[in-house]
């Protein structure tokens, strides 16, 4: 296995609430596909392997302070608690439990593993194809351009020195 890349580029899809793709950023929401695991990576010669991956769609949300994950996934996997945080939004603030998760980010040029925290959110009652919301906690280690005509087409994701996003 080789050393992890310094950054990868991940294609952004624009999805409608029913999961269909659209090319029009005003109709859809920017999403990426990623793998989520609730188990720490297993060390193997030359690197690490992420086990128990669930592939999900993740919404890119520049207005969200934190990363969020569907409460159904949290209940099913019982990930370790990282911290209690205050989540502030336009409707006010609320306490949130942040859980440790590992994400596998997929790119044609190679994949990248990230360990991060995510609070729970009830997405089961909403008609949406995503199970994860990537907020500014994640996006602070990315670079992207928003074009008014085409929206976001790709994220460049950087691996910081601690290996965390």
PDB file of C-alpha atoms in Angstrom, residues 25-162:
ATOM      1  CA  UNK A  25     -28.091  23.434  -9.456  1.00  0.00           C
ATOM      2  CA  UNK A  26     -31.291  25.375  -8.797  1.00  0.00           C
ATOM      3  CA  UNK A  27     -33.369  22.178  -8.827  1.00  0.00           C
ATOM      4  CA  UNK A  28     -31.087  19.865  -6.850  1.00  0.00           C
ATOM      5  CA  UNK A  29     -28.775  19.674  -3.877  1.00  0.00           C
ATOM      6  CA  UNK A  30     -24.983  19.108  -4.048  1.00  0.00           C
ATOM      7  CA  UNK A  31     -24.049  15.621  -2.825  1.00  0.00           C
ATOM      8  CA  UNK A  32     -21.131  13.214  -2.852  1.00  0.00           C
ATOM      9  CA  UNK A  33     -21.052   9.478  -2.303  1.00  0.00           C
ATOM     10  CA  UNK A  34     -18.955   8.276   0.594  1.00  0.00           C
ATOM     11  CA  UNK A  35     -18.531   5.278   2.834  1.00  0.00           C
ATOM     12  CA  UNK A  36     -19.281   5.525   6.557  1.00  0.00           C
ATOM     13  CA  UNK A  37     -17.869   3.159   9.144  1.00  0.00           C
ATOM     14  CA  UNK A  38     -18.425   3.062  12.882  1.00  0.00           C
ATOM     15  CA  UNK A  39     -15.380   0.878  13.519  1.00  0.00           C
ATOM     16  CA  UNK A  40     -11.805   2.137  13.797  1.00  0.00           C
ATOM     17  CA  UNK A  41      -9.521   1.203  10.898  1.00  0.00           C
ATOM     18  CA  UNK A  42      -7.608  -2.055  11.083  1.00  0.00           C
ATOM     19  CA  UNK A  43      -3.849  -1.656  10.731  1.00  0.00           C
ATOM     20  CA  UNK A  44      -2.350  -3.858   8.042  1.00  0.00           C
ATOM     21  CA  UNK A  45       1.161  -3.924   6.590  1.00  0.00           C
ATOM     22  CA  UNK A  46       1.587  -0.720   4.591  1.00  0.00           C
ATOM     23  CA  UNK A  47      -1.464   1.137   5.900  1.00  0.00           C
ATOM     24  CA  UNK A  48      -4.954   0.742   7.270  1.00  0.00           C
ATOM     25  CA  UNK A  49      -8.227  -0.801   6.110  1.00  0.00           C
ATOM     26  CA  UNK A  50     -11.683   0.511   6.929  1.00  0.00           C
ATOM     27  CA  UNK A  51     -14.189  -2.253   7.703  1.00  0.00           C
ATOM     28  CA  UNK A  52     -17.973  -2.290   7.925  1.00  0.00           C
ATOM     29  CA  UNK A  53     -18.488   0.471   5.364  1.00  0.00           C
ATOM     30  CA  UNK A  54     -22.013   1.649   4.530  1.00  0.00           C
ATOM     31  CA  UNK A  55     -22.138   3.608   1.261  1.00  0.00           C
ATOM     32  CA  UNK A  56     -24.334   6.702   1.527  1.00  0.00           C
ATOM     33  CA  UNK A  57     -25.037   9.997  -0.176  1.00  0.00           C
ATOM     34  CA  UNK A  58     -23.848  13.071   1.743  1.00  0.00           C
ATOM     35  CA  UNK A  59     -25.281  16.558   1.308  1.00  0.00           C
ATOM     36  CA  UNK A  60     -22.767  19.423   1.084  1.00  0.00           C
ATOM     37  CA  UNK A  61     -24.226  22.086   3.392  1.00  0.00           C
ATOM     38  CA  UNK A  62     -22.187  25.281   3.783  1.00  0.00           C
ATOM     39  CA  UNK A  63     -24.819  26.584   6.204  1.00  0.00           C
ATOM     40  CA  UNK A  64     -24.386  23.718   8.663  1.00  0.00           C
ATOM     41  CA  UNK A  65     -21.833  24.228  11.413  1.00  0.00           C
ATOM     42  CA  UNK A  66     -21.271  20.520  12.118  1.00  0.00           C
ATOM     43  CA  UNK A  67     -21.369  17.203  10.313  1.00  0.00           C
ATOM     44  CA  UNK A  68     -24.596  15.314  10.875  1.00  0.00           C
ATOM     45  CA  UNK A  69     -25.556  11.671  10.362  1.00  0.00           C
ATOM     46  CA  UNK A  70     -28.932   9.961  10.265  1.00  0.00           C
ATOM     47  CA  UNK A  71     -29.996   8.885  13.769  1.00  0.00           C
ATOM     48  CA  UNK A  72     -31.057   5.501  12.360  1.00  0.00           C
ATOM     49  CA  UNK A  73     -27.400   4.769  11.500  1.00  0.00           C
ATOM     50  CA  UNK A  74     -26.302   5.878  14.974  1.00  0.00           C
ATOM     51  CA  UNK A  75     -28.878   3.598  16.652  1.00  0.00           C
ATOM     52  CA  UNK A  76     -27.903   0.663  14.438  1.00  0.00           C
ATOM     53  CA  UNK A  77     -24.135   0.963  15.042  1.00  0.00           C
ATOM     54  CA  UNK A  78     -23.783   2.716  18.437  1.00  0.00           C
ATOM     55  CA  UNK A  79     -20.583   4.663  17.613  1.00  0.00           C
ATOM     56  CA  UNK A  80     -18.451   6.090  20.428  1.00  0.00           C
ATOM     57  CA  UNK A  81     -19.387   9.523  21.769  1.00  0.00           C
ATOM     58  CA  UNK A  82     -16.801  12.240  21.137  1.00  0.00           C
ATOM     59  CA  UNK A  83     -18.321  15.300  22.765  1.00  0.00           C
ATOM     60  CA  UNK A  84     -21.440  17.304  23.535  1.00  0.00           C
ATOM     61  CA  UNK A  85     -21.659  20.394  21.338  1.00  0.00           C
ATOM     62  CA  UNK A  86     -23.928  23.381  20.926  1.00  0.00           C
ATOM     63  CA  UNK A  87     -25.449  23.459  17.476  1.00  0.00           C
ATOM     64  CA  UNK A  88     -26.545  26.964  16.516  1.00  0.00           C
ATOM     65  CA  UNK A  89     -28.880  27.676  13.634  1.00  0.00           C
ATOM     66  CA  UNK A  90     -31.474  30.120  12.434  1.00  0.00           C
ATOM     67  CA  UNK A  91     -34.101  28.485  14.663  1.00  0.00           C
ATOM     68  CA  UNK A  92     -31.935  28.776  17.805  1.00  0.00           C
ATOM     69  CA  UNK A  93     -29.424  26.529  19.510  1.00  0.00           C
ATOM     70  CA  UNK A  94     -29.550  22.995  20.895  1.00  0.00           C
ATOM     71  CA  UNK A  95     -27.173  20.544  22.557  1.00  0.00           C
ATOM     72  CA  UNK A  96     -25.938  17.784  20.282  1.00  0.00           C
ATOM     73  CA  UNK A  97     -23.964  14.591  20.898  1.00  0.00           C
ATOM     74  CA  UNK A  98     -21.087  14.172  18.473  1.00  0.00           C
ATOM     75  CA  UNK A  99     -20.193  10.565  17.584  1.00  0.00           C
ATOM     76  CA  UNK A 100     -16.914   9.292  16.153  1.00  0.00           C
ATOM     77  CA  UNK A 101     -17.221   8.046  12.593  1.00  0.00           C
ATOM     78  CA  UNK A 102     -14.790   7.139   9.839  1.00  0.00           C
ATOM     79  CA  UNK A 103     -15.472   8.133   6.247  1.00  0.00           C
ATOM     80  CA  UNK A 104     -14.064   6.739   3.028  1.00  0.00           C
ATOM     81  CA  UNK A 105     -13.993   9.397   0.323  1.00  0.00           C
ATOM     82  CA  UNK A 106     -14.013   7.950  -3.191  1.00  0.00           C
ATOM     83  CA  UNK A 107     -12.120   9.347  -6.165  1.00  0.00           C
ATOM     84  CA  UNK A 108     -11.090   7.900  -9.499  1.00  0.00           C
ATOM     85  CA  UNK A 109      -7.460   8.679  -8.596  1.00  0.00           C
ATOM     86  CA  UNK A 110      -7.604   6.960  -5.189  1.00  0.00           C
ATOM     87  CA  UNK A 111      -9.564   6.970  -1.967  1.00  0.00           C
ATOM     88  CA  UNK A 112      -9.005   8.845   1.282  1.00  0.00           C
ATOM     89  CA  UNK A 113      -9.988   7.825   4.808  1.00  0.00           C
ATOM     90  CA  UNK A 114     -11.065  10.430   7.390  1.00  0.00           C
ATOM     91  CA  UNK A 115     -11.967  10.259  11.053  1.00  0.00           C
ATOM     92  CA  UNK A 116     -14.406  12.912  12.238  1.00  0.00           C
ATOM     93  CA  UNK A 117     -17.335  13.627  14.482  1.00  0.00           C
ATOM     94  CA  UNK A 118     -20.995  13.792  13.497  1.00  0.00           C
ATOM     95  CA  UNK A 119     -24.110  14.652  15.444  1.00  0.00           C
ATOM     96  CA  UNK A 120     -27.378  12.834  15.015  1.00  0.00           C
ATOM     97  CA  UNK A 121     -30.238  14.172  12.925  1.00  0.00           C
ATOM     98  CA  UNK A 122     -33.581  12.568  12.154  1.00  0.00           C
ATOM     99  CA  UNK A 123     -33.610  12.201   8.370  1.00  0.00           C
ATOM    100  CA  UNK A 124     -36.065   9.283   8.231  1.00  0.00           C
ATOM    101  CA  UNK A 125     -39.144  11.530   8.060  1.00  0.00           C
ATOM    102  CA  UNK A 126     -37.700  13.635   5.265  1.00  0.00           C
ATOM    103  CA  UNK A 127     -37.889  12.619   1.669  1.00  0.00           C
ATOM    104  CA  UNK A 128     -34.184  12.933   0.872  1.00  0.00           C
ATOM    105  CA  UNK A 129     -31.561  10.624  -0.620  1.00  0.00           C
ATOM    106  CA  UNK A 130     -28.750  11.650   1.761  1.00  0.00           C
ATOM    107  CA  UNK A 131     -27.952  10.052   5.126  1.00  0.00           C
ATOM    108  CA  UNK A 132     -25.069  12.395   6.029  1.00  0.00           C
ATOM    109  CA  UNK A 133     -24.778  16.182   6.027  1.00  0.00           C
ATOM    110  CA  UNK A 134     -21.268  17.583   5.577  1.00  0.00           C
ATOM    111  CA  UNK A 135     -21.049  20.934   7.338  1.00  0.00           C
ATOM    112  CA  UNK A 136     -18.297  23.484   7.798  1.00  0.00           C
ATOM    113  CA  UNK A 137     -16.444  21.113  10.187  1.00  0.00           C
ATOM    114  CA  UNK A 138     -15.731  18.972   7.118  1.00  0.00           C
ATOM    115  CA  UNK A 139     -15.692  21.696   4.459  1.00  0.00           C
ATOM    116  CA  UNK A 140     -12.905  23.653   6.208  1.00  0.00           C
ATOM    117  CA  UNK A 141     -10.464  21.139   4.709  1.00  0.00           C
ATOM    118  CA  UNK A 142     -11.822  21.427   1.163  1.00  0.00           C
ATOM    119  CA  UNK A 143     -11.619  23.743  -1.781  1.00  0.00           C
ATOM    120  CA  UNK A 144     -14.387  24.198  -4.325  1.00  0.00           C
ATOM    121  CA  UNK A 145     -15.832  26.796  -6.632  1.00  0.00           C
ATOM    122  CA  UNK A 146     -19.494  27.636  -6.809  1.00  0.00           C
ATOM    123  CA  UNK A 147     -20.407  28.745 -10.315  1.00  0.00           C
ATOM    124  CA  UNK A 148     -23.812  30.373 -10.649  1.00  0.00           C
ATOM    125  CA  UNK A 149     -24.585  28.457 -13.838  1.00  0.00           C
ATOM    126  CA  UNK A 150     -23.287  25.001 -12.900  1.00  0.00           C
ATOM    127  CA  UNK A 151     -23.074  24.972  -9.082  1.00  0.00           C
ATOM    128  CA  UNK A 152     -20.323  22.951  -7.380  1.00  0.00           C
ATOM    129  CA  UNK A 153     -18.907  20.252  -9.655  1.00  0.00           C
ATOM    130  CA  UNK A 154     -16.080  18.849  -7.521  1.00  0.00           C
ATOM    131  CA  UNK A 155     -14.563  19.067  -4.059  1.00  0.00           C
ATOM    132  CA  UNK A 156     -10.838  19.004  -3.518  1.00  0.00           C
ATOM    133  CA  UNK A 157     -10.385  17.445  -0.100  1.00  0.00           C
ATOM    134  CA  UNK A 158      -7.113  17.939   1.781  1.00  0.00           C
ATOM    135  CA  UNK A 159      -5.638  15.683   4.411  1.00  0.00           C
ATOM    136  CA  UNK A 160      -4.530  17.842   7.331  1.00  0.00           C
ATOM    137  CA  UNK A 161      -1.482  16.879   9.446  1.00  0.00           C
ATOM    138  CA  UNK A 162      -3.566  15.030  12.039  1.00  0.00           C
TER     139      UNK A 162
END
